[in-house]
Coordinates of C-alpha atoms in Angstrom, one line a residue:
X1 CA 10.4 -9.3 21.3
X2 CA 13.9 -9.3 19.9
X3 CA 14.6 -9.2 16.2
X4 CA 16.1 -12.7 16.3
X5 CA 13.0 -14.1 17.9
X6 CA 10.8 -12.2 15.4
X7 CA 12.8 -13.5 12.4
X8 CA 12.5 -17.1 13.8
X9 CA 8.7 -16.8 13.9
X10 CA 8.4 -15.3 10.5
X11 CA 10.8 -17.8 9.1
X12 CA 8.7 -20.7 10.5
X13 CA 5.6 -19.1 8.8
X14 CA 7.5 -19.0 5.4
X15 CA 8.8 -22.6 5.9
X16 CA 5.2 -23.8 6.3
X17 CA 3.9 -21.6 3.5
X18 CA 6.4 -22.7 0.8
X19 CA 6.4 -26.2 2.1
X20 CA 2.6 -26.2 1.4
X21 CA 3.1 -24.6 -2.0
X22 CA 5.8 -27.2 -2.9
X23 CA 3.6 -30.1 -1.7
X24 CA 0.8 -28.8 -4.0
X25 CA 3.1 -28.7 -7.0
X26 CA 4.5 -32.2 -6.3
X27 CA 1.4 -34.1 -5.3
X28 CA -1.5 -31.8 -5.9
X29 CA -3.9 -32.0 -8.9
X30 CA -2.3 -31.2 -12.2
X31 CA -4.0 -28.4 -14.2
X32 CA -2.1 -29.2 -17.4
X33 CA -0.9 -25.5 -17.4
X34 CA 2.3 -24.6 -15.7
X35 CA 1.2 -21.0 -15.2
X36 CA -2.0 -22.1 -13.4
X37 CA -0.1 -24.6 -11.3
X38 CA 2.2 -21.8 -10.2
X39 CA -0.7 -19.4 -9.5
X40 CA -2.5 -21.9 -7.3
X41 CA 0.7 -22.7 -5.4
X42 CA 1.3 -18.9 -5.0
X43 CA -2.2 -18.5 -3.5
X44 CA -1.7 -21.5 -1.2
X45 CA 1.4 -19.9 0.2
X46 CA -0.3 -16.5 0.4
X47 CA -3.1 -17.9 2.5
X48 CA -0.6 -19.6 4.9
X49 CA 1.3 -16.3 5.3
X50 CA -2.0 -14.5 6.0
X51 CA -2.8 -17.0 8.7
X52 CA 0.7 -16.4 10.1
X53 CA 0.2 -12.7 10.0
X54 CA -3.0 -12.9 11.9
X55 CA -1.5 -15.4 14.4
X56 CA 1.5 -13.1 15.0
X57 CA -0.7 -10.0 15.0
X58 CA 1.4 -8.2 12.4
X59 CA 0.7 -7.9 8.7
X60 CA 4.3 -7.0 8.0
X61 CA 4.8 -10.8 8.2
X62 CA 3.8 -10.6 4.5
X63 CA 6.4 -8.0 3.5
X64 CA 9.3 -10.4 2.5
X65 CA 6.8 -12.4 0.4
X66 CA 7.3 -9.8 -2.4
X67 CA 10.9 -10.9 -2.9
X68 CA 10.8 -14.5 -1.8
X69 CA 8.0 -15.7 -4.1
X70 CA 9.4 -14.8 -7.5
X71 CA 12.6 -17.0 -7.3
X72 CA 10.4 -19.8 -6.1
X73 CA 8.1 -19.6 -9.1
X74 CA 10.8 -19.0 -11.7
X75 CA 12.9 -21.9 -10.6
X76 CA 9.7 -24.1 -10.6
X77 CA 8.9 -23.0 -14.2
X78 CA 12.5 -23.4 -15.3
X79 CA 12.8 -27.0 -14.0
X80 CA 9.3 -28.1 -15.0
X81 CA 9.7 -26.9 -18.6
X82 CA 13.1 -28.5 -19.3
X83 CA 11.6 -31.2 -21.4
X84 CA 9.8 -28.7 -23.8
X85 CA 11.4 -28.3 -27.2
X86 CA 12.5 -24.9 -28.4
X87 CA 13.1 -23.3 -25.0
X88 CA 16.0 -20.8 -25.2
X89 CA 18.3 -21.8 -22.3
X90 CA 20.4 -18.7 -22.8
X91 CA 17.5 -16.3 -22.2
X92 CA 16.2 -18.5 -19.4
X93 CA 19.5 -18.4 -17.5
X94 CA 19.9 -14.6 -18.0
X95 CA 16.4 -14.1 -16.6
X96 CA 17.1 -16.4 -13.6
X97 CA 20.2 -14.5 -12.8
X98 CA 18.4 -11.2 -12.9
X99 CA 15.6 -12.4 -10.7
X100 CA 18.0 -14.0 -8.2
X101 CA 20.1 -10.8 -7.9
X102 CA 17.0 -8.7 -7.4
X103 CA 15.6 -11.1 -4.8
X104 CA 18.8 -11.4 -2.8
X105 CA 19.2 -7.7 -2.7
X106 CA 15.6 -6.9 -1.7
X107 CA 15.3 -9.7 0.9
X108 CA 18.6 -8.7 2.4
X109 CA 17.4 -5.1 2.6
X110 CA 14.3 -6.3 4.5
X111 CA 16.4 -8.4 6.8
X112 CA 18.7 -5.5 7.6
X113 CA 16.0 -2.8 8.1
X114 CA 13.1 -4.7 9.7
X115 CA 13.3 -4.2 13.5
X116 CA 11.0 -7.1 14.4
X117 CA 7.4 -7.9 15.2
X118 CA 6.9 -4.9 17.3
X119 CA 7.0 -2.9 14.1
X120 CA 4.3 -2.9 11.4
X121 CA 4.2 -0.9 8.1
X122 CA 2.4 2.3 8.8
X123 CA 0.0 1.8 5.9
X124 CA -1.6 -1.4 7.2
X125 CA -3.4 -0.3 10.4
X126 CA -5.4 2.5 8.6
X127 CA -6.5 0.0 5.9
X128 CA -7.9 -2.4 8.5
X129 CA -9.4 0.4 10.6
X130 CA -11.1 2.1 7.7
X131 CA -12.8 -1.2 6.8
X132 CA -14.5 -1.4 10.2
X133 CA -16.0 -4.8 10.9
X134 CA -14.5 -6.0 7.6
X135 CA -11.0 -5.3 8.8
X136 CA -10.0 -9.0 8.4
X137 CA -11.2 -8.9 4.8
X138 CA -9.2 -5.7 4.1
X139 CA -6.2 -7.3 5.7
X140 CA -6.4 -10.4 3.4
X141 CA -7.4 -8.7 0.2
X142 CA -5.5 -5.4 0.3
X143 CA -2.4 -6.4 2.1
X144 CA -1.9 -10.0 1.1
X145 CA -4.0 -11.0 -2.0
X146 CA -3.7 -8.0 -4.2
X147 CA 0.1 -7.7 -4.0
X148 CA 0.3 -11.4 -4.7
X149 CA -1.7 -11.0 -7.8
X150 CA 0.2 -8.0 -9.0
X151 CA 3.5 -9.8 -8.5
X152 CA 2.2 -12.8 -10.4
X153 CA 1.2 -10.4 -13.3
X154 CA 4.8 -9.1 -13.2
X155 CA 6.1 -12.7 -13.5
X156 CA 3.9 -13.5 -16.6
X157 CA 6.8 -12.5 -19.0
X158 CA 9.1 -14.8 -17.0
X159 CA 6.7 -17.6 -17.5
X160 CA 6.7 -16.8 -21.3
X161 CA 10.5 -17.0 -21.4
X162 CA 10.9 -20.1 -19.2
X163 CA 8.0 -22.3 -20.4
X164 CA 7.4 -21.4 -24.1
X165 CA 9.7 -21.5 -27.2
X166 CA 11.1 -18.1 -28.2
X167 CA 13.2 -16.2 -30.6
X168 CA 17.0 -16.6 -30.4
X169 CA 19.0 -14.3 -28.1
X170 CA 19.2 -10.8 -29.4
X171 CA 20.0 -7.2 -28.5
X172 CA 16.8 -6.7 -26.5
X173 CA 18.0 -9.5 -24.1
X174 CA 21.2 -7.4 -23.5
X175 CA 19.0 -4.4 -22.7
X176 CA 16.8 -6.5 -20.4
X177 CA 19.8 -7.8 -18.5
X178 CA 21.4 -4.4 -18.1
X179 CA 18.2 -2.9 -16.8
X180 CA 17.5 -6.0 -14.6
X181 CA 20.9 -5.9 -12.9
X182 CA 21.1 -2.1 -12.9
X183 CA 17.8 -1.8 -11.1
X184 CA 18.8 -3.6 -7.8
X185 CA 22.2 -1.9 -7.9
X186 CA 20.4 1.5 -8.0
X187 CA 18.1 0.4 -5.2
X188 CA 21.1 -0.7 -3.1
X189 CA 22.8 2.7 -3.6
X190 CA 19.6 4.6 -2.8
X191 CA 19.0 2.6 0.4
X192 CA 22.6 3.0 1.5
X193 CA 22.3 6.8 1.0
X194 CA 19.1 6.9 2.9
X195 CA 20.6 5.0 5.8
X196 CA 23.6 7.4 6.0
X197 CA 21.2 10.4 5.9
X198 CA 19.0 9.0 8.7
X199 CA 22.0 8.8 11.0
X200 CA 22.8 12.6 10.7
X201 CA 19.5 14.2 9.7
X202 CA 17.9 17.0 11.7
X203 CA 14.3 16.7 13.0
X204 CA 11.9 17.2 10.1
X205 CA 14.7 17.3 7.5
X206 CA 13.8 15.8 4.1
X207 CA 16.3 13.7 2.1
X208 CA 17.5 15.4 -1.1
X209 CA 21.0 14.2 -1.5
X210 CA 22.6 11.8 -4.0
X211 CA 20.1 9.8 -6.0
X212 CA 17.4 11.4 -3.9
X213 CA 18.2 14.8 -5.4
X214 CA 17.2 13.4 -8.9
X215 CA 14.2 11.4 -7.8
X216 CA 12.0 11.6 -4.7
X217 CA 11.7 7.8 -4.8
X218 CA 14.7 6.3 -6.6
X219 CA 14.2 3.0 -4.7
X220 CA 10.7 2.7 -6.2
X221 CA 12.1 3.6 -9.7
X222 CA 14.6 0.7 -9.4
X223 CA 11.7 -1.6 -8.4
X224 CA 9.6 -0.6 -11.4
X225 CA 12.6 -0.9 -13.7
X226 CA 13.2 -4.5 -12.5
X227 CA 9.7 -5.5 -13.5
X228 CA 10.0 -3.8 -16.8
X229 CA 13.2 -5.8 -17.4
X230 CA 11.2 -9.0 -17.2
X231 CA 8.7 -7.6 -19.7
X232 CA 11.7 -6.9 -22.0
X233 CA 12.9 -10.5 -21.7
X234 CA 9.4 -11.6 -22.6
X235 CA 9.1 -9.3 -25.6
X236 CA 12.6 -10.4 -26.8
X237 CA 11.4 -14.0 -26.9
X238 CA 7.9 -13.3 -28.4
X239 CA 7.8 -9.9 -30.0
X240 CA 4.3 -10.5 -31.4
X241 CA 2.9 -11.0 -27.9
X242 CA 4.2 -7.7 -26.5
X243 CA 0.7 -6.4 -25.8
X244 CA 0.1 -8.9 -23.0
X245 CA 3.7 -9.2 -21.8
X246 CA 3.6 -5.5 -20.7
X247 CA 0.6 -6.0 -18.4
X248 CA 2.7 -6.8 -15.4
X249 CA 4.9 -3.7 -15.9
X250 CA 1.9 -1.5 -16.3
X251 CA 0.3 -2.9 -13.2
X252 CA 3.5 -2.4 -11.2
X253 CA 3.9 1.2 -12.4
X254 CA 0.2 1.9 -11.6
X255 CA 0.5 0.5 -8.1
X256 CA 3.6 2.6 -7.2
X257 CA 2.3 5.8 -8.9
X258 CA -1.3 5.4 -7.7
X259 CA -0.9 3.9 -4.2
X260 CA 2.6 3.5 -2.8
X261 CA 4.0 7.0 -3.7
X262 CA 1.0 9.0 -2.7
X263 CA 0.8 7.3 0.7
X264 CA 4.6 7.9 1.3
X265 CA 4.3 11.5 0.2
X266 CA 1.3 12.3 2.4
X267 CA 3.3 10.9 5.4
X268 CA 6.4 12.9 4.5
X269 CA 4.4 16.2 4.1
X270 CA 2.9 15.6 7.6
X271 CA 6.3 14.9 9.2
X272 CA 8.7 17.1 7.2
X273 CA 7.9 20.8 6.8
X274 CA 10.4 21.2 3.9
X275 CA 9.1 18.3 1.9
X276 CA 6.8 20.5 -0.3
X277 CA 9.9 22.3 -1.5
X278 CA 11.4 18.9 -2.5
X279 CA 8.1 18.0 -4.3
X280 CA 8.4 21.3 -6.2
X281 CA 11.9 20.7 -7.4
X282 CA 12.7 17.0 -7.5
X283 CA 11.0 14.6 -10.0
X284 CA 8.6 12.1 -8.6
X285 CA 9.9 8.8 -9.9
X286 CA 12.0 8.9 -13.1
X287 CA 15.4 10.4 -12.2
X288 CA 16.4 13.7 -13.9
X289 CA 18.3 16.8 -12.7
X290 CA 16.2 18.8 -10.2
X291 CA 14.7 22.2 -10.9
X292 CA 16.4 25.2 -9.4
X293 CA 14.8 26.7 -6.3

């Protein structure tokens, strides 16, 4: 199947998914809590995308959900909370800009790199196979539901900014904006460097140039940094609530450190004989100068 045909099918799934989520928000039962309304709509869309994944026979149908869902929810919270007194529009606008820049960059990256429905993320099949007869459960829970919930946790600070009164704009908002814009820029550069390397690499050669010489996963570092920027926005608006506004950032960091990176590194060690040398010299996530050989 061509990439164009694949994108048309996935696009139809997302049109139905977010149409259903929007319908719930507009005509569904009101919970009296904007965060809960958003969560239920999020879960509705996730279920539809899961059904689409099973129908198309490819769980990578879910992959763009990571970057498509956040702007949907933050725009909903922004519009729904406009009649609440005390909302800082300046901070809300800055947060919206950060989220939209990140979402456009990441979705564009997926559109550029995803070859089509003949390709599925290498991590998904083993998850289903290891679950045996419960493969469909593993597919829904591990590949669809858990990432949805982690992303929602990451958006909790955004909800705090968009739907609750907060402190006036301050220096921490500047830091959050710089980090939030800098993160997708760093990811863009890292991805461009990797694409250039892939065109000329030798069989089994490991990437250790540019940003990849300072971090084995600079793209993941940028992703984690983006979610921490949202936490910084939340803390800027409600410093006394910092202890629960960092939960999403902690969850994101734990997921990348405990799941995504180990799986990628195991695969790299199997396919690239020199990758152990890279591990010995180059930092795992946070960039810094590499050790000498």
